[in-house]
Coordinates of C-alpha atoms in Angstrom, one line a residue:
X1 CA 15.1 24.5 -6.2
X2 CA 12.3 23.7 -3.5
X3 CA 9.6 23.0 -6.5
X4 CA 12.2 21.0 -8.6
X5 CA 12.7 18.2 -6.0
X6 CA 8.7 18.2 -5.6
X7 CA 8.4 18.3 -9.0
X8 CA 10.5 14.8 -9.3
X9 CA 8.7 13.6 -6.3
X10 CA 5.4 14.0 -7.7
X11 CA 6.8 12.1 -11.1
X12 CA 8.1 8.9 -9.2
X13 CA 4.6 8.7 -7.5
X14 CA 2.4 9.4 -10.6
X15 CA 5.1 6.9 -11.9
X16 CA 4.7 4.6 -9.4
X17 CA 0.9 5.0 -8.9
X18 CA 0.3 4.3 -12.9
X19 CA 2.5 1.1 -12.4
X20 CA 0.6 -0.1 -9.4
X21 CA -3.0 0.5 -10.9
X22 CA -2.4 -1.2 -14.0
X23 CA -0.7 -4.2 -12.3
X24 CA -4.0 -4.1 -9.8
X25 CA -6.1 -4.2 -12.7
X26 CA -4.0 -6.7 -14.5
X27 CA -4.4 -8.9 -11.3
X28 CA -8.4 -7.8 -10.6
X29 CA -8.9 -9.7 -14.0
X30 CA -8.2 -12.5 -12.9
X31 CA -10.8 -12.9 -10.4
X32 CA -13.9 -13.4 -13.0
X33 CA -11.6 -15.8 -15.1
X34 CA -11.3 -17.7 -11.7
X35 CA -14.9 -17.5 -10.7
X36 CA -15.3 -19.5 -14.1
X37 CA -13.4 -21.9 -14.1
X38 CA -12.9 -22.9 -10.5
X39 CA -15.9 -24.2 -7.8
X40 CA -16.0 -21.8 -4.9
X41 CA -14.4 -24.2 -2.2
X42 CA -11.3 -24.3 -5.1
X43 CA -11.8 -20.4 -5.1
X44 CA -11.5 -20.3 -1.0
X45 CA -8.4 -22.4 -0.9
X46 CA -6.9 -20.6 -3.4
X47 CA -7.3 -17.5 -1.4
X48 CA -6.1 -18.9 1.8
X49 CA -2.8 -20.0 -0.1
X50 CA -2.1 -16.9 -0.8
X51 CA -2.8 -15.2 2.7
X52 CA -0.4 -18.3 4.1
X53 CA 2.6 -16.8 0.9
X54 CA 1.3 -13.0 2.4
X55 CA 2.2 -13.6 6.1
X56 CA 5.4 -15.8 5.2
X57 CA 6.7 -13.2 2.9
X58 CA 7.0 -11.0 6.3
X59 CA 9.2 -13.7 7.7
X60 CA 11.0 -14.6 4.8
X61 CA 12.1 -10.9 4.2
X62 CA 12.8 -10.2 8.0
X63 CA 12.7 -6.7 7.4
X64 CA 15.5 -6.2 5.5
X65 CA 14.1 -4.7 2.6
X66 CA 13.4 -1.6 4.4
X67 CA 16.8 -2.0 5.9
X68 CA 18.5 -2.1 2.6
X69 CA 16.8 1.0 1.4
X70 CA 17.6 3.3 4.5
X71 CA 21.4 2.5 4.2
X72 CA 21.8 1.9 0.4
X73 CA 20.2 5.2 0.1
X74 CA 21.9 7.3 2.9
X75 CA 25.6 5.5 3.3
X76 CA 28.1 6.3 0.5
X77 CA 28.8 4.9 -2.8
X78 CA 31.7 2.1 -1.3
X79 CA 29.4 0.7 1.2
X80 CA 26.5 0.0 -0.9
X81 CA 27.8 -3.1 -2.6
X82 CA 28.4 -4.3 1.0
X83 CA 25.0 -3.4 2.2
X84 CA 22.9 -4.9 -1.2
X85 CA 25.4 -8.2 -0.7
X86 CA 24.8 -8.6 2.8
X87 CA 20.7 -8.0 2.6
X88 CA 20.5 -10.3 -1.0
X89 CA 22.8 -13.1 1.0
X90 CA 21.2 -13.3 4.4
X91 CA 17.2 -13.1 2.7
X92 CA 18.6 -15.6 0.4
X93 CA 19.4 -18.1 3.2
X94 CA 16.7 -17.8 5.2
X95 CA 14.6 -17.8 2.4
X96 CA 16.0 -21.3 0.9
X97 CA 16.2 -23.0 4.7
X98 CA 12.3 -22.1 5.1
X99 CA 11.4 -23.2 1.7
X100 CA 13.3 -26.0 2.4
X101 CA 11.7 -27.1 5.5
X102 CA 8.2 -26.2 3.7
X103 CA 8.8 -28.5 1.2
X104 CA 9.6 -31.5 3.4
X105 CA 7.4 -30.8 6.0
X106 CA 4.1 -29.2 4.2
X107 CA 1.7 -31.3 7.2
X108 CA 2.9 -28.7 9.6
X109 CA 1.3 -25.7 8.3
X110 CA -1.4 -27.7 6.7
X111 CA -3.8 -28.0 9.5
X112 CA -3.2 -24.3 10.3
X113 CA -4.5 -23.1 6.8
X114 CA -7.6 -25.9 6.3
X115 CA -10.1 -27.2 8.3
X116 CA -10.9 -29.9 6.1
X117 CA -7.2 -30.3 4.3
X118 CA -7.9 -31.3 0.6
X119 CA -5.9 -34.1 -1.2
X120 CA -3.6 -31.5 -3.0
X121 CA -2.7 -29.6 -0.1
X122 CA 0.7 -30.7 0.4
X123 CA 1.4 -30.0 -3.7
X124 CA 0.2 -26.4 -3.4
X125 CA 2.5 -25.7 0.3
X126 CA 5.3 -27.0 -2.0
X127 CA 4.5 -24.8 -4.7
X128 CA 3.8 -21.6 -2.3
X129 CA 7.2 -22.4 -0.9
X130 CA 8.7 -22.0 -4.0
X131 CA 7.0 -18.9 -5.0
X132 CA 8.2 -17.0 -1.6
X133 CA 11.8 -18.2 -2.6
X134 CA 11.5 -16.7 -5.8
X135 CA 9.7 -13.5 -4.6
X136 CA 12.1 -12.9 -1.8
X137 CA 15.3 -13.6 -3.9
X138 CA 13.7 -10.5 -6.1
X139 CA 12.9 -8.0 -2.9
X140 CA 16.3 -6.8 -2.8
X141 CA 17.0 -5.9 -6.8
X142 CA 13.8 -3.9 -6.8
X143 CA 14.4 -2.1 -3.9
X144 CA 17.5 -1.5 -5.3
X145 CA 15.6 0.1 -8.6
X146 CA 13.8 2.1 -5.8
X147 CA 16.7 3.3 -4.1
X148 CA 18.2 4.5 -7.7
X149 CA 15.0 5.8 -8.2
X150 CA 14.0 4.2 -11.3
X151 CA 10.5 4.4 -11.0
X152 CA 10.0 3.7 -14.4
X153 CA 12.0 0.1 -14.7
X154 CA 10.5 -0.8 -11.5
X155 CA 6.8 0.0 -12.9
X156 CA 7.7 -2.3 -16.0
X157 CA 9.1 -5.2 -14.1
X158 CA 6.0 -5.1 -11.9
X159 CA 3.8 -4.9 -14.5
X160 CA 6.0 -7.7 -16.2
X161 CA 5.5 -10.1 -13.5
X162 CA 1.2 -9.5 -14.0
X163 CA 1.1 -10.2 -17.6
X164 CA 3.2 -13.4 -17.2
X165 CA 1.3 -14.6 -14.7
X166 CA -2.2 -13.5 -16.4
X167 CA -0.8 -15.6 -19.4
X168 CA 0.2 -18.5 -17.6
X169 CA -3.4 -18.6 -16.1
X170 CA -4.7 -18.7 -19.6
X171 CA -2.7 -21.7 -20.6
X172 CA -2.8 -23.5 -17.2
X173 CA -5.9 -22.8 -15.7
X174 CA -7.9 -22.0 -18.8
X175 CA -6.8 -24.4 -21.6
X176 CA -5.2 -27.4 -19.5
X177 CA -8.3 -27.5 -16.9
X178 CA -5.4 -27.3 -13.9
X179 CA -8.0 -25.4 -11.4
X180 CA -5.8 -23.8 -8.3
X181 CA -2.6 -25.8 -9.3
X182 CA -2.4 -24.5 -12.2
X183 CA -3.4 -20.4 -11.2
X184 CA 0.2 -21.6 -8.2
X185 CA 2.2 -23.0 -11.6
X186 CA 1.7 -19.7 -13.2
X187 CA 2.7 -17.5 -10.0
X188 CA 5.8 -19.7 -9.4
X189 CA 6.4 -19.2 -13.9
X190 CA 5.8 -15.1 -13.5
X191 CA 8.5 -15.1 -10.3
X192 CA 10.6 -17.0 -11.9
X193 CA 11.0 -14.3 -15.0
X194 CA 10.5 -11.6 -12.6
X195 CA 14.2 -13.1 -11.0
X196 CA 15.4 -13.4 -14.5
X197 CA 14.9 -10.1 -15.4
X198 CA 16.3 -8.5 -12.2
X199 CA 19.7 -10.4 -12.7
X200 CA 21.5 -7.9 -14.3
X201 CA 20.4 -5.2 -12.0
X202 CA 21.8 -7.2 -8.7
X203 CA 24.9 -10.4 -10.0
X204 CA 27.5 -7.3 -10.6
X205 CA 26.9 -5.4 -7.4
X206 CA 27.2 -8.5 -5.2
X207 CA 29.9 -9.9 -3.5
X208 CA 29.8 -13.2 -1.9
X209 CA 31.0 -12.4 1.7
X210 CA 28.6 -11.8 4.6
X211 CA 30.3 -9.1 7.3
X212 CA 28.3 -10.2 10.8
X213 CA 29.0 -6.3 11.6
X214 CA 26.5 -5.2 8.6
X215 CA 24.3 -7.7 8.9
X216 CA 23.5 -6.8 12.6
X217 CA 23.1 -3.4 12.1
X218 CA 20.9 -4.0 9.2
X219 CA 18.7 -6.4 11.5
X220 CA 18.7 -3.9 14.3
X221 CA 17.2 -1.8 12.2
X222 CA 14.6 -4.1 9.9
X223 CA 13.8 -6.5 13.0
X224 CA 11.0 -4.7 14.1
X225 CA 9.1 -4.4 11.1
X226 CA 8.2 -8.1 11.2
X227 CA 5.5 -7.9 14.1
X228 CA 4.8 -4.4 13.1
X229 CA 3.7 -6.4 9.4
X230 CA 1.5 -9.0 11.4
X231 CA 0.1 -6.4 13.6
X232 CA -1.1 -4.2 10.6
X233 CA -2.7 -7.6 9.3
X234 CA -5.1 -7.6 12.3
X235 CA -5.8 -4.6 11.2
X236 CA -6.8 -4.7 7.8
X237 CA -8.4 -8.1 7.9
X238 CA -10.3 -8.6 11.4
X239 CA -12.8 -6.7 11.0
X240 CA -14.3 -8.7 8.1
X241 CA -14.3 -11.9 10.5
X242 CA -16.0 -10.5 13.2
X243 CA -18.5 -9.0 10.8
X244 CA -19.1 -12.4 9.7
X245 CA -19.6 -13.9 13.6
X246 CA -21.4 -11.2 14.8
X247 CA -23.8 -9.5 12.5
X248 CA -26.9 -11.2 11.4
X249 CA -26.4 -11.9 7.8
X250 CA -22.6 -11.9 8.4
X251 CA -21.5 -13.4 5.1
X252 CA -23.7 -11.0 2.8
X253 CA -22.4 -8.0 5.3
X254 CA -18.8 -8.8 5.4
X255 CA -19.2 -9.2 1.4
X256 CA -20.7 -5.8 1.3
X257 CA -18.0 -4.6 3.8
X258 CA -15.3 -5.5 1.3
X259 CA -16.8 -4.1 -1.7
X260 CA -17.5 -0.8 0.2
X261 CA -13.9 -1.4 1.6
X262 CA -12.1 -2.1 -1.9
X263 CA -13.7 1.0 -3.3
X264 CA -11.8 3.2 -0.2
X265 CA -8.6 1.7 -2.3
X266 CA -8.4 4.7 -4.8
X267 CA -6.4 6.6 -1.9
X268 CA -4.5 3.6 -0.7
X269 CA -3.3 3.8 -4.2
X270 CA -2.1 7.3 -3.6
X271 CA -0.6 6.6 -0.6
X272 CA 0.9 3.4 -1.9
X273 CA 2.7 5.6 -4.7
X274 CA 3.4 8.0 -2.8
X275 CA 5.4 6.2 -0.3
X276 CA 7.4 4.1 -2.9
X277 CA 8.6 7.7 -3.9
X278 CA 9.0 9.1 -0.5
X279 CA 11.4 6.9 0.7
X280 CA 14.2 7.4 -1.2
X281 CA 13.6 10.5 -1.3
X282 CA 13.7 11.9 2.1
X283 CA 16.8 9.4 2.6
X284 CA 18.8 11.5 0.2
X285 CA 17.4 14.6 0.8
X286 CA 18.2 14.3 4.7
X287 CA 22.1 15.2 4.1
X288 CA 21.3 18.3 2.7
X289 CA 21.0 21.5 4.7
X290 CA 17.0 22.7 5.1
X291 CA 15.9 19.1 4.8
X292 CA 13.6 19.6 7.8
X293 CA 11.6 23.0 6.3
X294 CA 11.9 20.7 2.6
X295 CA 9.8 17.8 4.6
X296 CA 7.7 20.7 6.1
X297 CA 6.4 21.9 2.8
X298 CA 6.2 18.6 1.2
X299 CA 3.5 17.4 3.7
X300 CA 1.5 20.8 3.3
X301 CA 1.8 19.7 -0.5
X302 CA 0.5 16.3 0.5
X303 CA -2.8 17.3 2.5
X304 CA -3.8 19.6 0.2
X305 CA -3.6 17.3 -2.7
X306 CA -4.9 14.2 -1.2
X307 CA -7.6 16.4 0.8
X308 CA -8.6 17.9 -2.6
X309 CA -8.8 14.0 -3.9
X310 CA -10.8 13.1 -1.1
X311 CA -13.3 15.8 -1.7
X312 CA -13.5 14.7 -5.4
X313 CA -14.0 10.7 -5.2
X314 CA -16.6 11.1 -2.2
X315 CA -18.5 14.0 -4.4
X316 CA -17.9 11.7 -7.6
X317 CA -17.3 8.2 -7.2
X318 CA -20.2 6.8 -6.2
X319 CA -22.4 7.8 -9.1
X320 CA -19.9 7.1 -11.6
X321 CA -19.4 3.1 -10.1
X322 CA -23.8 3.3 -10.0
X323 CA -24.0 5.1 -13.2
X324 CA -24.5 1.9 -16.2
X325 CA -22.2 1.6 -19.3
X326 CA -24.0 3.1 -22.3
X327 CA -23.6 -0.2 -24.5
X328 CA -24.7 -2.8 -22.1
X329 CA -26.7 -0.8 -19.9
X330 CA -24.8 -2.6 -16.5
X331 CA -23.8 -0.5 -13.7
X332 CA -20.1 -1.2 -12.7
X333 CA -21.0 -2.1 -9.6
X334 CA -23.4 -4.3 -9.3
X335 CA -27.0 -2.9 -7.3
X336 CA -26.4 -5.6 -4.7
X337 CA -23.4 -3.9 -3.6
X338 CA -24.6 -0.5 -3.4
X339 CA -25.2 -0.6 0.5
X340 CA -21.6 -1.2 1.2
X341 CA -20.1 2.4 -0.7
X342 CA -22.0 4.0 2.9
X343 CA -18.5 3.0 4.5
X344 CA -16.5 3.9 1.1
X345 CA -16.0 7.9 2.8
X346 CA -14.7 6.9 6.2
X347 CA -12.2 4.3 4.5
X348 CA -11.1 6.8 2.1
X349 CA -10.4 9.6 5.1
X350 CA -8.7 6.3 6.7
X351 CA -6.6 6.2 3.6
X352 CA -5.8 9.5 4.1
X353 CA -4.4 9.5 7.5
X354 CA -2.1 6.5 6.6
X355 CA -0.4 8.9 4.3
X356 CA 0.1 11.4 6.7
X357 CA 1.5 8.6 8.8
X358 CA 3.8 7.7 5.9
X359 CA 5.0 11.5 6.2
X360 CA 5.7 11.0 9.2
X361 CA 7.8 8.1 8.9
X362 CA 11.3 10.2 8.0
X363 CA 12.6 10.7 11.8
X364 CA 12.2 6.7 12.2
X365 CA 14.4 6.1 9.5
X366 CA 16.3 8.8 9.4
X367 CA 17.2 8.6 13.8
X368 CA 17.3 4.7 13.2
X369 CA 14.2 4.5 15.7
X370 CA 12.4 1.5 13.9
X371 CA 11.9 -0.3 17.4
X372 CA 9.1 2.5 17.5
X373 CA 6.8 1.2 15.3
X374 CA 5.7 -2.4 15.9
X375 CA 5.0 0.0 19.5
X376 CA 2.7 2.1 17.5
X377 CA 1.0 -0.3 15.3
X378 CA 0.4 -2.9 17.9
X379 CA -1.6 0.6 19.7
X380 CA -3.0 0.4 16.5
X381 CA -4.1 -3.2 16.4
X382 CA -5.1 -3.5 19.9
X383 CA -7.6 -0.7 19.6
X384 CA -9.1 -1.5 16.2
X385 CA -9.5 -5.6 17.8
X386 CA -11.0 -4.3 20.6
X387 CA -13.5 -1.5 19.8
X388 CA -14.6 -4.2 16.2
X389 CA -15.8 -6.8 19.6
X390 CA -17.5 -3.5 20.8
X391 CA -19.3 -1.4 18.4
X392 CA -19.6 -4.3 15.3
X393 CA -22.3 -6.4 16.9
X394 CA -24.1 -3.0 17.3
X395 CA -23.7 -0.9 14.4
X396 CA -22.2 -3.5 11.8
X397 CA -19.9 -2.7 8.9
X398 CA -20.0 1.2 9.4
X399 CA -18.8 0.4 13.1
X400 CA -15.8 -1.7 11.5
X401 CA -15.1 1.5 9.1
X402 CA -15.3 4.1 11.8
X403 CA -12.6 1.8 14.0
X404 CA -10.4 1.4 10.7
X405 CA -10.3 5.1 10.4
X406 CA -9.9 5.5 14.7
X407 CA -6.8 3.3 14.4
X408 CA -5.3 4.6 11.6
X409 CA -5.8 8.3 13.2
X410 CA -4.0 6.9 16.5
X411 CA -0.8 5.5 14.5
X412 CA -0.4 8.9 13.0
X413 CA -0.7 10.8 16.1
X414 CA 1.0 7.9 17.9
X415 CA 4.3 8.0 15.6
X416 CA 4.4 12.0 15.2
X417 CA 4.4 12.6 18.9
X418 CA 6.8 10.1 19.5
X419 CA 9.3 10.6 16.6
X420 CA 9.4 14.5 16.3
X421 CA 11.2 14.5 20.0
X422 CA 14.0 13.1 17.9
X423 CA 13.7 14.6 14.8
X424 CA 11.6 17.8 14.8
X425 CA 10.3 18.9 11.4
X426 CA 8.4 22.3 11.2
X427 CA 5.0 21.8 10.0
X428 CA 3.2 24.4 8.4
X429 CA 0.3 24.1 11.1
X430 CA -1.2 27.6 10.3
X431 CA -1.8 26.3 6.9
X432 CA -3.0 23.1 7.3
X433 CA -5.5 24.6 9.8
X434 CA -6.9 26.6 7.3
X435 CA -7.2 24.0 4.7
X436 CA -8.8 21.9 7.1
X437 CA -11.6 24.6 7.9
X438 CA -12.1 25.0 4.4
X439 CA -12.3 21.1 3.6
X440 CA -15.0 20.9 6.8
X441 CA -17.1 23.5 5.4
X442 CA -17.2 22.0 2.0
X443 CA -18.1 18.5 3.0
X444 CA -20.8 19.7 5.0
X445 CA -22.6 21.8 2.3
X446 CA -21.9 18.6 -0.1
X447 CA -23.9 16.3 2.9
X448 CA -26.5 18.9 2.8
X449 CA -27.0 19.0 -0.7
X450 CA -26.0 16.2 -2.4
X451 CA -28.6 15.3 -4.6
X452 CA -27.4 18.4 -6.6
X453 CA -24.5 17.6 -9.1
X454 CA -24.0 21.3 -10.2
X455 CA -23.7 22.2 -6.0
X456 CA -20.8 19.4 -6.2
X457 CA -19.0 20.6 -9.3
X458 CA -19.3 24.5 -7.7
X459 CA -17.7 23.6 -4.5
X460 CA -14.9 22.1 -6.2
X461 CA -14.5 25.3 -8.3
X462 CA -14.4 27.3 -4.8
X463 CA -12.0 25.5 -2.7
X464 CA -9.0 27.3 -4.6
X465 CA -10.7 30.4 -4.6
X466 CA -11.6 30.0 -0.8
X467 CA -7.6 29.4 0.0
X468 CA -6.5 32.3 -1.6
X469 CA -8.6 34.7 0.3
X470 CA -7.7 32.7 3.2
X471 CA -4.0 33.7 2.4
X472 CA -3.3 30.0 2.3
X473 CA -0.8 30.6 -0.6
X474 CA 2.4 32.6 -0.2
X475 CA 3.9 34.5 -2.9
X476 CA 6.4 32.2 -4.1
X477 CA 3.7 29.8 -5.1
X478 CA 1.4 32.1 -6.6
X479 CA 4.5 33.8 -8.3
X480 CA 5.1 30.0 -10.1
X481 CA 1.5 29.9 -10.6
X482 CA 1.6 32.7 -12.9
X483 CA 4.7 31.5 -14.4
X484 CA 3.3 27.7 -15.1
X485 CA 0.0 29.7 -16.5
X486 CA 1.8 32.0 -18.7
X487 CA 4.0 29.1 -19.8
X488 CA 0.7 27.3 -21.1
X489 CA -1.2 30.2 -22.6
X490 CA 2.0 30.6 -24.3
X491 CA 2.0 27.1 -26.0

């Protein structure tokens, strides 16, 4: 029973984590098209547009999609028509008044966004105020696909959304000449069918009615996610200013900083996938009795399999992004960014503790203590802002990557001291210990010896070996082992 839920769980993440590269990828294409066809100061604006729709989307949504998901998923069947009317109403509103007042008003944010506002600014705050209409309007009927669990659908709208977008750039940007106008007009076209499509999936659940009652709850609950949202934004994004202010070279570090950073993204993407998955999952799994030692084993499942992944990109990754492409004899990535994959380990192990803090996260939802984490992340923000002033003017970019990982360490110890008060879950402590002994003594022989491929692909080969004589495995799972083993030799 135990490895048939985490069976399903594993298929809505690989689900969910094959929809989210793709779409990634879909969307990473753009960025040569763009580097084409637009000047760089076009290519800048562009950019800051889309951190202005970024931030707004956080106050547009006002935490209500994670609202919606913890009590569509956990009330009964008769209140969720309430709940999805009353989160797809209320977003709605705010979302049209702020649009709205964007589109009337487009000075006021922008002298925020520009130094040097160009002529079309006002056009494009009009157009980003339409595409945060659109997108929030759509929060609520995916989340609901979430909640169902639906990975699948969900995967395909999202990837949906990418192509039409990718083919309105085509026509807009790269036939009709339409620069950064053109790459908004196609963002607004792909949320636009994104809404379309969702339609059926939210006009015959909702009901037109608003109960003040609901609605407060619902806030109560998703309230605090908005500065926890803008906190995590710090975060991920100050480092690569100060970088640029502080470090001699600043530009060409902070550039190599990002590329180093963006290559850390393979576990993101786990942990993205995962967490889509998780959600729903511990929600519904929470009624049932043994949900706690359920939770327990998943997260034993989760650090071995993401500790195993980390082993394999660090070991891997870097000489298959140097190695060049047989036809056209280019490496991947470019030489000239080579220097920034020396930070690509520590944001990968960063990665990797942001999932165990997304394990963490079922007592928050599940005790209603969401007031908890803007608490935590704000810890989180505060530290990284501080020690970046402190260590980045001395050690650079690998000082900004050793903070990123430091605050993403704190938020995890931070929310699992504070939340398992309330709801205790037994972790398997004993095992993770010795995985993690096992893991240290690996990556140290693979620092020792890395210029040796066939000492890289041995220690991989040992690490199961190495858990079973530490007894890391209990008989159950080698018991299935043997089963799943036999079931293939058999086919």
């Amino acid at each position: 029973m135990l490895f048939d839920k985490i069976k399903s769980l594993s298929q809505q993440s690989l689900i969910y984590g094959l929809g989210y590269v793709l779409s990634r990828f879909l969307a990473f294409l753009l960025l040569p098209f763009y580097s084409h066809l637009m000047p760089p100061e076009e290519y800048g604006a562009l950019v800051l547009v889309y951190m202005f729709i970024a931030v707004m989307q956080i106050i547009y949504i006002g935490g209500l999609d994670i609202a919606f998901l913890r009590f569509y998923v956990a009330e009964p069947d008769e209140t969720k028509k309430r709940i999805l009317s009353n989160c797809f109403l209320a977003t709605g509103a705010i979302a049209l008044l702020l649009t709205l007042y964007f589109y009337n008003f487009p000075a006021s944010v922008i002298s925020i966004m520009f130094d040097s506002p160009p002529v079309k600014a006002s056009l494009w705050v009009r157009i980003a105020s339409g595409i945060l209409l659109l997108d929030t309007l759509s929060v609520i009927p995916l989340f609901r696909l979430r909640g169902e669990k639906k990975a699948t659908l969900f995967a395909v709208i999202k990837l949906s959304n990418v192509v039409i977008n990718i083919a309105g750039n085509i026509v807009l940007v790269g036939m009709f000449h339409m620069g950064l106008t053109g790459a908004l007009y196609a963002n607004l076209i792909s949320a636009a069918a994104q809404l379309l499509i969702l339609l059926p999936f939210l006009l015959p659940y909702l009901a037109l009615k608003i109960r003040l009652s609901t609605l407060k709850e619902l806030w109560r609950f998703g309230l605090p996610n908005v500065p926890a949202m803008l906190f995590l934004y710090i975060i991920e994004f100050s480092d690569r200013k100060i970088i640029e202010l502080t470090c001699i070279n600043g530009l060409e570090e902070a550039g190599l900083y990002s590329a180093g950073y963006k290559m850390g993204m393979f576990m993101a993407i786990i942990t993205t996938a995962f967490r889509f998955a998780w959600q729903p999952f511990f929600l519904s799994e929470a009624k049932n009795e043994g949900a706690e030692k359920t939770f327990a084993r998943i997260f034993t499942y989760f650090f071995l399999a993401t500790g195993f992944l980390f082993m394999l990109f660090v070991m891997f990754a870097a000489d298959l992004l140097m190695m060049k492409l047989p036809l056209i004899k280019i490496a991947i990535l470019d030489p000239g960014y080579w220097q920034g994959m020396a930070v690509f380990p520590v944001i990968l192990l960063a990665h990797f503790f942001d999932g165990l803090y997304a394990n963490f996260t079922v007592g928050i939802y599940i005790k209603k203590k969401t007031k908890l984490i803007p608490v935590i992340i704000g810890a989180g923000a505060v530290f990284n802002l501080s020690a970046n002033i402190l260590v980045i003017p001395r050690f650079g970019m690998m000082g900004a990557a050793w903070t990123t990982l430091g605050s993403f360490i704190l938020m995890a110890w931070l929310l699992y001291t504070l939340i398992n008060r309330h709801y205790p879950i037994p972790y398997e402590w004993g095992r993770i210990l010795k995985f993690s002994i096992i893991w240290a003594i690996v990556m140290a022989i693979y620092f020792a010896f890395t210029p040796y491929i066939w000492v890289r692909f041995l220690l991989i080969l040992i690490v199961p070996i190495m858990l079973y004589f530490a007894n890391f495995f209990n008989q159950s799972e080698i018991n299935r082992l043997k089963s799943t083993l036999k079931l293939a030799k058999d086919i």
